[in-house]
Short mmCIF file of C-alpha atoms and ligand atoms in Angstrom, two decimals:
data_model
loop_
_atom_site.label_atom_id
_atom_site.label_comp_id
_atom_site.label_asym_id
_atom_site.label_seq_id
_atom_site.Cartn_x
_atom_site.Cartn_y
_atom_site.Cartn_z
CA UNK A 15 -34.05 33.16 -26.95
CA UNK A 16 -34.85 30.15 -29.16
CA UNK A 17 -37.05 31.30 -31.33
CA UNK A 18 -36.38 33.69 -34.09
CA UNK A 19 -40.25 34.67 -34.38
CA UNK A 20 -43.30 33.85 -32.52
CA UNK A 21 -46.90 35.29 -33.19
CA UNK A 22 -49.23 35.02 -30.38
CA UNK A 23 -53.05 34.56 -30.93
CA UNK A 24 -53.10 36.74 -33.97
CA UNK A 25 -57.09 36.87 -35.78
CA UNK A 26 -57.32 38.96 -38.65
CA UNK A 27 -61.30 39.54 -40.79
CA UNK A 28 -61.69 40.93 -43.54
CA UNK A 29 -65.65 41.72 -43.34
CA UNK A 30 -67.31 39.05 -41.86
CA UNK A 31 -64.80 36.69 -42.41
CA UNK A 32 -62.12 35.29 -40.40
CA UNK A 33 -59.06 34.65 -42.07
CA UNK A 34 -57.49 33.42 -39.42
CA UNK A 35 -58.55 32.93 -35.75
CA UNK A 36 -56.54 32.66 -33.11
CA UNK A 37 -52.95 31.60 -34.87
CA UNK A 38 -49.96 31.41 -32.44
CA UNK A 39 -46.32 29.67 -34.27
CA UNK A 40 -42.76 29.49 -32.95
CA UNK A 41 -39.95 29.82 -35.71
CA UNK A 42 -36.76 28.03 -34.07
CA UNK A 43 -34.05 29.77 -34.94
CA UNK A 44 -31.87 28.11 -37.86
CA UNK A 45 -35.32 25.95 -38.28
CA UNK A 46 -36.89 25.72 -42.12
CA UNK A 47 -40.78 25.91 -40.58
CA UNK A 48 -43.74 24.81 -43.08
CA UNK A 49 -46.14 26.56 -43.23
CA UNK A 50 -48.78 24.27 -44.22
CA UNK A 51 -52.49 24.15 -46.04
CA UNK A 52 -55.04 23.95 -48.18
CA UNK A 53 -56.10 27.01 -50.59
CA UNK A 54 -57.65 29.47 -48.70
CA UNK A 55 -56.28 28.31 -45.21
CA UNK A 56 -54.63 31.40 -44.19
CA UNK A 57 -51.18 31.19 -45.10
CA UNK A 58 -50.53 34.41 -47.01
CA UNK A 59 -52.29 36.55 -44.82
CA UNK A 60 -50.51 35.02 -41.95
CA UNK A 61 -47.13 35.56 -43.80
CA UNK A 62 -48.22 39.51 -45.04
CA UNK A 63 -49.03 39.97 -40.71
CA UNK A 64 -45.26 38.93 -40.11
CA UNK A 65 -44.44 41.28 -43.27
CA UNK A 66 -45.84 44.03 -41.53
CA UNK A 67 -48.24 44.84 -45.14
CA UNK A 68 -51.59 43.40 -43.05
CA UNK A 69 -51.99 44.98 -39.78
CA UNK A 70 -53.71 41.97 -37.15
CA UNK A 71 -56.87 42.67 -35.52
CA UNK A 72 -55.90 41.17 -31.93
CA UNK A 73 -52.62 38.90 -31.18
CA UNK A 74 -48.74 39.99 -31.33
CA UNK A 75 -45.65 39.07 -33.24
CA UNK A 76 -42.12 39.24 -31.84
CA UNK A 77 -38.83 39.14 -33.75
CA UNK A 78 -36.22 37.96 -32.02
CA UNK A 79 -37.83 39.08 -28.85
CA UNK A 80 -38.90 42.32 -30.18
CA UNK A 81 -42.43 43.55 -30.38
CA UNK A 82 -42.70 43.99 -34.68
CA UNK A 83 -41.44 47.52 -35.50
CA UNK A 84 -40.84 48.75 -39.11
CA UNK A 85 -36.97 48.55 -38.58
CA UNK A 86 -37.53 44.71 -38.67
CA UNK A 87 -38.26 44.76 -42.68
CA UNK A 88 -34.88 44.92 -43.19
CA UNK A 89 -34.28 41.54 -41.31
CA UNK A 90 -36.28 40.22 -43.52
CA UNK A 91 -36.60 38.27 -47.08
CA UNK A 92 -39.74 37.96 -48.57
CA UNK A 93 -40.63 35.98 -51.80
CA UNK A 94 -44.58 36.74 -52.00
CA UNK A 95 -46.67 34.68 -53.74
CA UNK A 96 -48.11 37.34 -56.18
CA UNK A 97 -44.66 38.00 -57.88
CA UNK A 98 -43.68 41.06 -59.46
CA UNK A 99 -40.90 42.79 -61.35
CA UNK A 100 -40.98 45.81 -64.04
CA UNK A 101 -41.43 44.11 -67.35
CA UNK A 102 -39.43 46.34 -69.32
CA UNK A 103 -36.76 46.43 -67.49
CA UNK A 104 -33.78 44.89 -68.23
CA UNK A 105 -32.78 41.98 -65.68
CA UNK A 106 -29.58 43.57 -64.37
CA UNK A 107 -30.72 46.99 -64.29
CA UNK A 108 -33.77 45.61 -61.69
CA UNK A 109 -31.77 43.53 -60.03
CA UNK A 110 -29.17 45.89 -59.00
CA UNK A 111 -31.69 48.58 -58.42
CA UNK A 112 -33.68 46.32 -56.07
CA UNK A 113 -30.37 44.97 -54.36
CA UNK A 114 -30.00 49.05 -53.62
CA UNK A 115 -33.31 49.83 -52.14
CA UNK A 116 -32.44 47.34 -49.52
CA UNK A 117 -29.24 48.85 -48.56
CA UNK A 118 -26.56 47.42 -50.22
CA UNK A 119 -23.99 49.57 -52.07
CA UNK A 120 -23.65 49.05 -56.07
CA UNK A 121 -20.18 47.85 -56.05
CA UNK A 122 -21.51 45.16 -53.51
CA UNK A 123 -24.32 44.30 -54.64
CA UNK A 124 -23.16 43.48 -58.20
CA UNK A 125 -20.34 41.44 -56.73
CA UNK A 126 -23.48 39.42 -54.63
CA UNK A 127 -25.56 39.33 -57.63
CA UNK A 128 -22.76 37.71 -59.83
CA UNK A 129 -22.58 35.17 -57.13
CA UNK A 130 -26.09 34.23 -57.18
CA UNK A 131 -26.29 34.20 -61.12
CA UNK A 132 -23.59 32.24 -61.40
CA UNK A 133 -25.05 29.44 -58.70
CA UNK A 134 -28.57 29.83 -60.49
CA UNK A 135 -27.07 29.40 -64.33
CA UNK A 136 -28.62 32.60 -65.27
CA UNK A 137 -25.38 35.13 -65.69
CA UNK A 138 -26.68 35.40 -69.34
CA UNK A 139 -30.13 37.11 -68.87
CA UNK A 140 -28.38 40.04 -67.16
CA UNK A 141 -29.70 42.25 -70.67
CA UNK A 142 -33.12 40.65 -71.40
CA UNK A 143 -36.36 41.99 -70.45
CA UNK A 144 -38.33 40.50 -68.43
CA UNK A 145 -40.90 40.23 -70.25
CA UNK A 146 -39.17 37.85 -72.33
CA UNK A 147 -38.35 35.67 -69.47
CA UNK A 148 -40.47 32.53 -68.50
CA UNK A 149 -42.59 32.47 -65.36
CA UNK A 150 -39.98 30.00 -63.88
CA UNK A 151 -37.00 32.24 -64.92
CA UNK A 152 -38.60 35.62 -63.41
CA UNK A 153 -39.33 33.25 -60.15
CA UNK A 154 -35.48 32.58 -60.07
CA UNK A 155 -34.41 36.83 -60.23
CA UNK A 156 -36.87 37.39 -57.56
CA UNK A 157 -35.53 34.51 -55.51
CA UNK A 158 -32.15 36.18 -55.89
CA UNK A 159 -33.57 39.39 -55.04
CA UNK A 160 -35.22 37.65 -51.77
CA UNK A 161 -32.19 36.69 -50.25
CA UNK A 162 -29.30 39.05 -51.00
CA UNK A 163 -29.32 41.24 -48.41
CA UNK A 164 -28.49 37.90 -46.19
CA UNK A 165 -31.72 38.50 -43.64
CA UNK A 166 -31.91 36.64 -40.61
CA UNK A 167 -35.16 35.57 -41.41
CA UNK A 168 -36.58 34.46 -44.97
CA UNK A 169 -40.40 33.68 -45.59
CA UNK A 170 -40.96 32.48 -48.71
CA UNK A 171 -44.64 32.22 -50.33
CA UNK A 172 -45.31 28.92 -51.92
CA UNK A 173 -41.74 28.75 -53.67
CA UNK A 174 -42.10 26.04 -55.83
CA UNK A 175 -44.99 27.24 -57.50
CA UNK A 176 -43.76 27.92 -61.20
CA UNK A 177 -41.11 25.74 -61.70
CA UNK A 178 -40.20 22.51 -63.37
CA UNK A 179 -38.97 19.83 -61.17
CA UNK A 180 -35.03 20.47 -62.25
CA UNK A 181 -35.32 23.73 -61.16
CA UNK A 182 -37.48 23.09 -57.94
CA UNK A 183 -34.54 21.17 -56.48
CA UNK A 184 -32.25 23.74 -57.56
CA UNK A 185 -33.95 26.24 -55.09
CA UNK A 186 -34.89 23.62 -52.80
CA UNK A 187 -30.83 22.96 -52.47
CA UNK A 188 -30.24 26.75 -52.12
CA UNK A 189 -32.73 26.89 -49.16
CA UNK A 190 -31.27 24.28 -47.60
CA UNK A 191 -27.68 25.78 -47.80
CA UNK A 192 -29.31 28.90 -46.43
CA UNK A 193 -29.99 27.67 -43.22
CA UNK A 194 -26.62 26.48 -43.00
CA UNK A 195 -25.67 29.64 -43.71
CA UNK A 196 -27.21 30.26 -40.21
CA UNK A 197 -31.03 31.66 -41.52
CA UNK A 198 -34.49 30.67 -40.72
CA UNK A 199 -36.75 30.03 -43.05
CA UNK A 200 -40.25 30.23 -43.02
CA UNK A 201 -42.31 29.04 -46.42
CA UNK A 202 -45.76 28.37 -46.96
CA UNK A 203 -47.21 25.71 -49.17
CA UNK A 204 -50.40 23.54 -49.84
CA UNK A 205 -47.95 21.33 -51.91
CA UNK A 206 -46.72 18.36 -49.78
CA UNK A 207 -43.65 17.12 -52.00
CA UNK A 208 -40.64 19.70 -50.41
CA UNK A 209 -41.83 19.14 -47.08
CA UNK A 210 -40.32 16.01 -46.66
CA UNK A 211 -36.79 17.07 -47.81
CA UNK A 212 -36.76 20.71 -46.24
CA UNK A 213 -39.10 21.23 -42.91
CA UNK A 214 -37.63 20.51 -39.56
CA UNK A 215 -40.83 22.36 -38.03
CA UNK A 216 -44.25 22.46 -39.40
CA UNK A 217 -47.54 24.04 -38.77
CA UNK A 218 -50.53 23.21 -40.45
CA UNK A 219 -53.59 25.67 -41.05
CA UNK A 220 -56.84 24.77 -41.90
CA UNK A 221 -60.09 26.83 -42.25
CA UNK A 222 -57.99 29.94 -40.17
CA UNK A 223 -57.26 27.46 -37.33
CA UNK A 224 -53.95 25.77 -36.90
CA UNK A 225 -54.58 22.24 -36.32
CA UNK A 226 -51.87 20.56 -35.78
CA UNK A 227 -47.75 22.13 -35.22
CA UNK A 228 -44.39 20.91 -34.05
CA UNK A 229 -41.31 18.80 -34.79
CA UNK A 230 -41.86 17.20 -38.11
CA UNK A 231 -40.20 14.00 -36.73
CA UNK A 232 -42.52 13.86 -32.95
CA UNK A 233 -45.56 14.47 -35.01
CA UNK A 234 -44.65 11.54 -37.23
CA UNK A 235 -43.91 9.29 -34.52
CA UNK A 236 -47.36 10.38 -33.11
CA UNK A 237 -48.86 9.39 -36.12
CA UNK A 238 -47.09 6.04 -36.96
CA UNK A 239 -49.18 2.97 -36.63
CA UNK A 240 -45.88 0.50 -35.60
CA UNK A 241 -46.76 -1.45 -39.10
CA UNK A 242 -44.22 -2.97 -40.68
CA UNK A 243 -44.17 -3.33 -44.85
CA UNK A 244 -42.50 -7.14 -45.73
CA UNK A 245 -41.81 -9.04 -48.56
CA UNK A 246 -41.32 -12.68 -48.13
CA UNK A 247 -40.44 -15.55 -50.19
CA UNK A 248 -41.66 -19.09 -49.70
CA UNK A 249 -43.14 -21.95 -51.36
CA UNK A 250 -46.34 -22.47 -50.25
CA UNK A 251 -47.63 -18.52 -49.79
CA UNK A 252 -51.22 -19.64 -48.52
CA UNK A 253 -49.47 -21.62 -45.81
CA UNK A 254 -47.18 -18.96 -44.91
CA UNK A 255 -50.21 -15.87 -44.62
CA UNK A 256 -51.79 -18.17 -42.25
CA UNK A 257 -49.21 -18.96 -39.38
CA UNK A 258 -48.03 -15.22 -39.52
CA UNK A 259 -51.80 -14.46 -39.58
CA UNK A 260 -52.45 -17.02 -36.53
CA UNK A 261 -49.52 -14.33 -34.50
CA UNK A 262 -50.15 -11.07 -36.46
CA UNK A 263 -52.56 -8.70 -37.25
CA UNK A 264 -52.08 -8.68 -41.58
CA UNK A 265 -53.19 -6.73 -44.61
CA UNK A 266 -51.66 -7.43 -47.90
CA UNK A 267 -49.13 -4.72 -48.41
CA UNK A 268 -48.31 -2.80 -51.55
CA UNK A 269 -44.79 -1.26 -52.52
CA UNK A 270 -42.76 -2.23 -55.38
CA UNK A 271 -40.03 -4.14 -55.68
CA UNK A 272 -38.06 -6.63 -58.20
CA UNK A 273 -38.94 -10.14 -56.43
CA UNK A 274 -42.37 -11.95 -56.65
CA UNK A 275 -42.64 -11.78 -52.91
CA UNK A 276 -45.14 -12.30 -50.22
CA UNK A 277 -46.09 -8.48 -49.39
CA UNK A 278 -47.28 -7.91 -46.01
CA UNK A 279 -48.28 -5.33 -44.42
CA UNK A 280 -47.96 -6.36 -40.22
CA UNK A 281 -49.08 -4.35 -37.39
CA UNK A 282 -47.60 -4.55 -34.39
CA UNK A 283 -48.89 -4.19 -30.78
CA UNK A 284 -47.19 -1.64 -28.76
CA UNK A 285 -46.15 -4.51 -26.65
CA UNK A 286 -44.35 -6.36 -29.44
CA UNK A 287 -40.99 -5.24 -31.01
CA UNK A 288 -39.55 -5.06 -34.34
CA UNK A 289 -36.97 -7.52 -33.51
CA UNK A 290 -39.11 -10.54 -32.35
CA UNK A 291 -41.10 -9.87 -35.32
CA UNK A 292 -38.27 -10.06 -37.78
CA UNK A 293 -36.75 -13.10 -36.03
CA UNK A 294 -40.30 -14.99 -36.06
CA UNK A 295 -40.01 -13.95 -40.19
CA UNK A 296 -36.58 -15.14 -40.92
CA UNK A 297 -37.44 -18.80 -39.13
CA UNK A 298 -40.44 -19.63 -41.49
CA UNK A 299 -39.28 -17.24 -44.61
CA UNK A 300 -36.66 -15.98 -46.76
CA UNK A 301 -36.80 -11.79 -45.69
CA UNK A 302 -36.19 -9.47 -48.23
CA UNK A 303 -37.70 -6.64 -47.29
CA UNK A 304 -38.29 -5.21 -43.99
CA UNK A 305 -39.37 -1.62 -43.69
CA UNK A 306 -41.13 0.26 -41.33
CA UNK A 307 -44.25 2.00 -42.17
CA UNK A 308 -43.54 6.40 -41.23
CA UNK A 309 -46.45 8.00 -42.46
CA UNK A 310 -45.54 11.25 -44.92
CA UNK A 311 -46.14 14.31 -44.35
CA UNK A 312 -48.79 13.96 -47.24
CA UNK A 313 -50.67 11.45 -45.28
CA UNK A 314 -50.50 13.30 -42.31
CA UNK A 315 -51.55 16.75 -44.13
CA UNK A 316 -54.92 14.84 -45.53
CA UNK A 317 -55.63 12.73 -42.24
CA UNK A 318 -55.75 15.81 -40.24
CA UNK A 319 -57.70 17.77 -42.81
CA UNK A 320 -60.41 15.78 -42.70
CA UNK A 321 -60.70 14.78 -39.54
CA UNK A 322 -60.42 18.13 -38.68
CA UNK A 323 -64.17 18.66 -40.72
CA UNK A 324 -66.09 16.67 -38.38
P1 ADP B 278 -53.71 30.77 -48.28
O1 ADP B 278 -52.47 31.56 -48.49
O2 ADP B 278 -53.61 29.80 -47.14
O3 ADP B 278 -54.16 30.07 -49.54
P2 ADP B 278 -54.91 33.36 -47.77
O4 ADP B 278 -54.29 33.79 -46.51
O5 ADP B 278 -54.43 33.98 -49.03
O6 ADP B 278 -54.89 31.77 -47.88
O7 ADP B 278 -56.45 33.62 -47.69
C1 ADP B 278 -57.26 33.16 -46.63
C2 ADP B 278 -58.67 33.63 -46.84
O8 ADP B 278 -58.75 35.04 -46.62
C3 ADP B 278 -59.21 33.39 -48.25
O9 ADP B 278 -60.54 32.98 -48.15
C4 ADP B 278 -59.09 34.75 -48.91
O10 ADP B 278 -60.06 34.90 -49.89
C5 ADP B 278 -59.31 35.70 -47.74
N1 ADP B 278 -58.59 36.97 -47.94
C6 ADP B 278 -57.26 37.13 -47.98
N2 ADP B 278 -56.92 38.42 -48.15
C7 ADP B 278 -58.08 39.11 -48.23
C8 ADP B 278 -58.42 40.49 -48.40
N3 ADP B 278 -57.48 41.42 -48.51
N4 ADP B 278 -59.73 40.81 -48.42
C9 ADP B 278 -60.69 39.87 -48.29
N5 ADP B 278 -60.44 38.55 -48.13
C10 ADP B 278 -59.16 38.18 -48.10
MG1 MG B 279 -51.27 31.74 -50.12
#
């Protein structure tokens, strides 16, 4: 068994609406799967399905081979996107209290949670309130909280969503060293920046379809164009755009970069390799930059969007 979770054909309404129709993913076990979309798409009720909080109107889901059964909760982490923790409570007192309701004993879950406060910098909230904690600090107990029962499986609801860019990475690293730690991950997001760095598998919701799933890295390679970004350096520029122009099909090309080059974007025929082209470019021009064109997962989010409106 490959895959750690798989829903098949689930459709859930709410009234006359469909939130999602017809929905089937499969989670690869040790895979970090993005879940991906606008606002509205279908993500969170999709992830509160696999939580077992929204019941599905037709279509299964399987852990680990098993049909869903309440048992499976406790396999699970879940960071959900409306966060909550008791604001008067003090920090530690939640914390441990929360680590307890999912089974752990106290001695061992204060020995986990000095662990994780220590990794996080925040061993010196452990008496505040929470209501005197930031929105991006609360984020960080309840991240704790998500993941210290070690589940085999953590879903994570737009993540990010809160903090500043210093602390983003912070929990982006921890995620990462998660699924070394042998878990899969599932998070949802309609922000494009962490997908880059942190999906190995994506699918990609739209309007309560999915549109579009798979291996981040075969759905890039169906979606590269075999263009190639250049910057050249020669005398006469005018001269040079027309013999590569004469070979090549061309469009001025735009990237930064310290020289005053000749930026070219070239697009190759599937017939014609990367080699030949670079060794036509180094026999009329100086080459100092040579960089194939993969689109991002950003580009490929908004090209499938809206073609997907048609
Ligand atoms: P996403 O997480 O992708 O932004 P959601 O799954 O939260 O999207 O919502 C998908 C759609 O379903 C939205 O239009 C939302 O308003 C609707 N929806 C979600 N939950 C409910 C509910 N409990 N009752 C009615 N409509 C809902
Ligand atoms: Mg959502």
């Amino acid at each position: 068994m490959n895959n750690l979770l798989v829903a098949n054909s689930v459709s859930k309404n709410f009234g006359d609406f469909k939130a999602l129709n017809n929905v089937s993913i499969e989670v690869p076990k040790g895979s970090i799967f993005g879940l991906l979309g606008p606002n509205g798409a279908g993500k969170t009720t999709l992830i509160r399905i696999i939580n077992q909080i929204t019941m599905p109107d037709t279509g299964n889901v399987f852990l680990d081979g098993e049909p869903l059964k309440a048992h499976h909760i406790q396999d699970i982490g879940y960071l959900p996107e409306e966060r909550g923790l008791y604001k008067s409570m003090k920090v530690g007192e939640q914390v441990l209290y929360l680590a307890q309701l999912k089974g752990l004993s106290k001695a061992e879950a204060k020995k986990r949670l000095k662990f994780w406060f220590e990794k996080l910098e925040i061993g010196d909230w452990w008496d505040k309130k929470i209501q005197e904690l930031s929105k991006g600090m609360a984020q960080k107990i309840q991240f704790v909280v998500t993941v210290l029962h070690q589940p085999k499986l953590l879903i994570f609801d737009e993540p990010f969503s809160g903090f500043d860019p210093i602390n983003a990475n912070l929990i982006k690293d921890q995620i990462l060293q998660l699924r070394e730690d042998g878990a899969t991950v599932i998070f949802a997001t309609h922000r494009m920046e962490s997908v880059e760095e942190l999906c190995d598998h994506i699918a990609l919701i739209h309007k309560s379809n999915k549109i579009l799933d798979g291996k981040l890295q075969d759905i890039k390679r169906q979606y590269k164009t075999n263009t190639f970004e250049v910057g050249l350096v020669a005398s006469n520029e005018t001269q040079l755009t027309q013999i590569i122009n004469e070979k090549f099909e061309t469009a001025p090309a735009n990237f930064k970069s310290l020289n005053n080059d000749l930026k070219l974007n070239i697009k190759l025929k599937p017939s014609e390799s990367s080699n030949n082209l670079l060794s036509f470019l180094t026999s009329i021009a100086q080459v100092n930059h040579f960089n194939e064109l993969i689109p991002s997962a950003n580009d490929i989010f908004i090209q499938t969007v809206e073609n997907s409106k048609s």
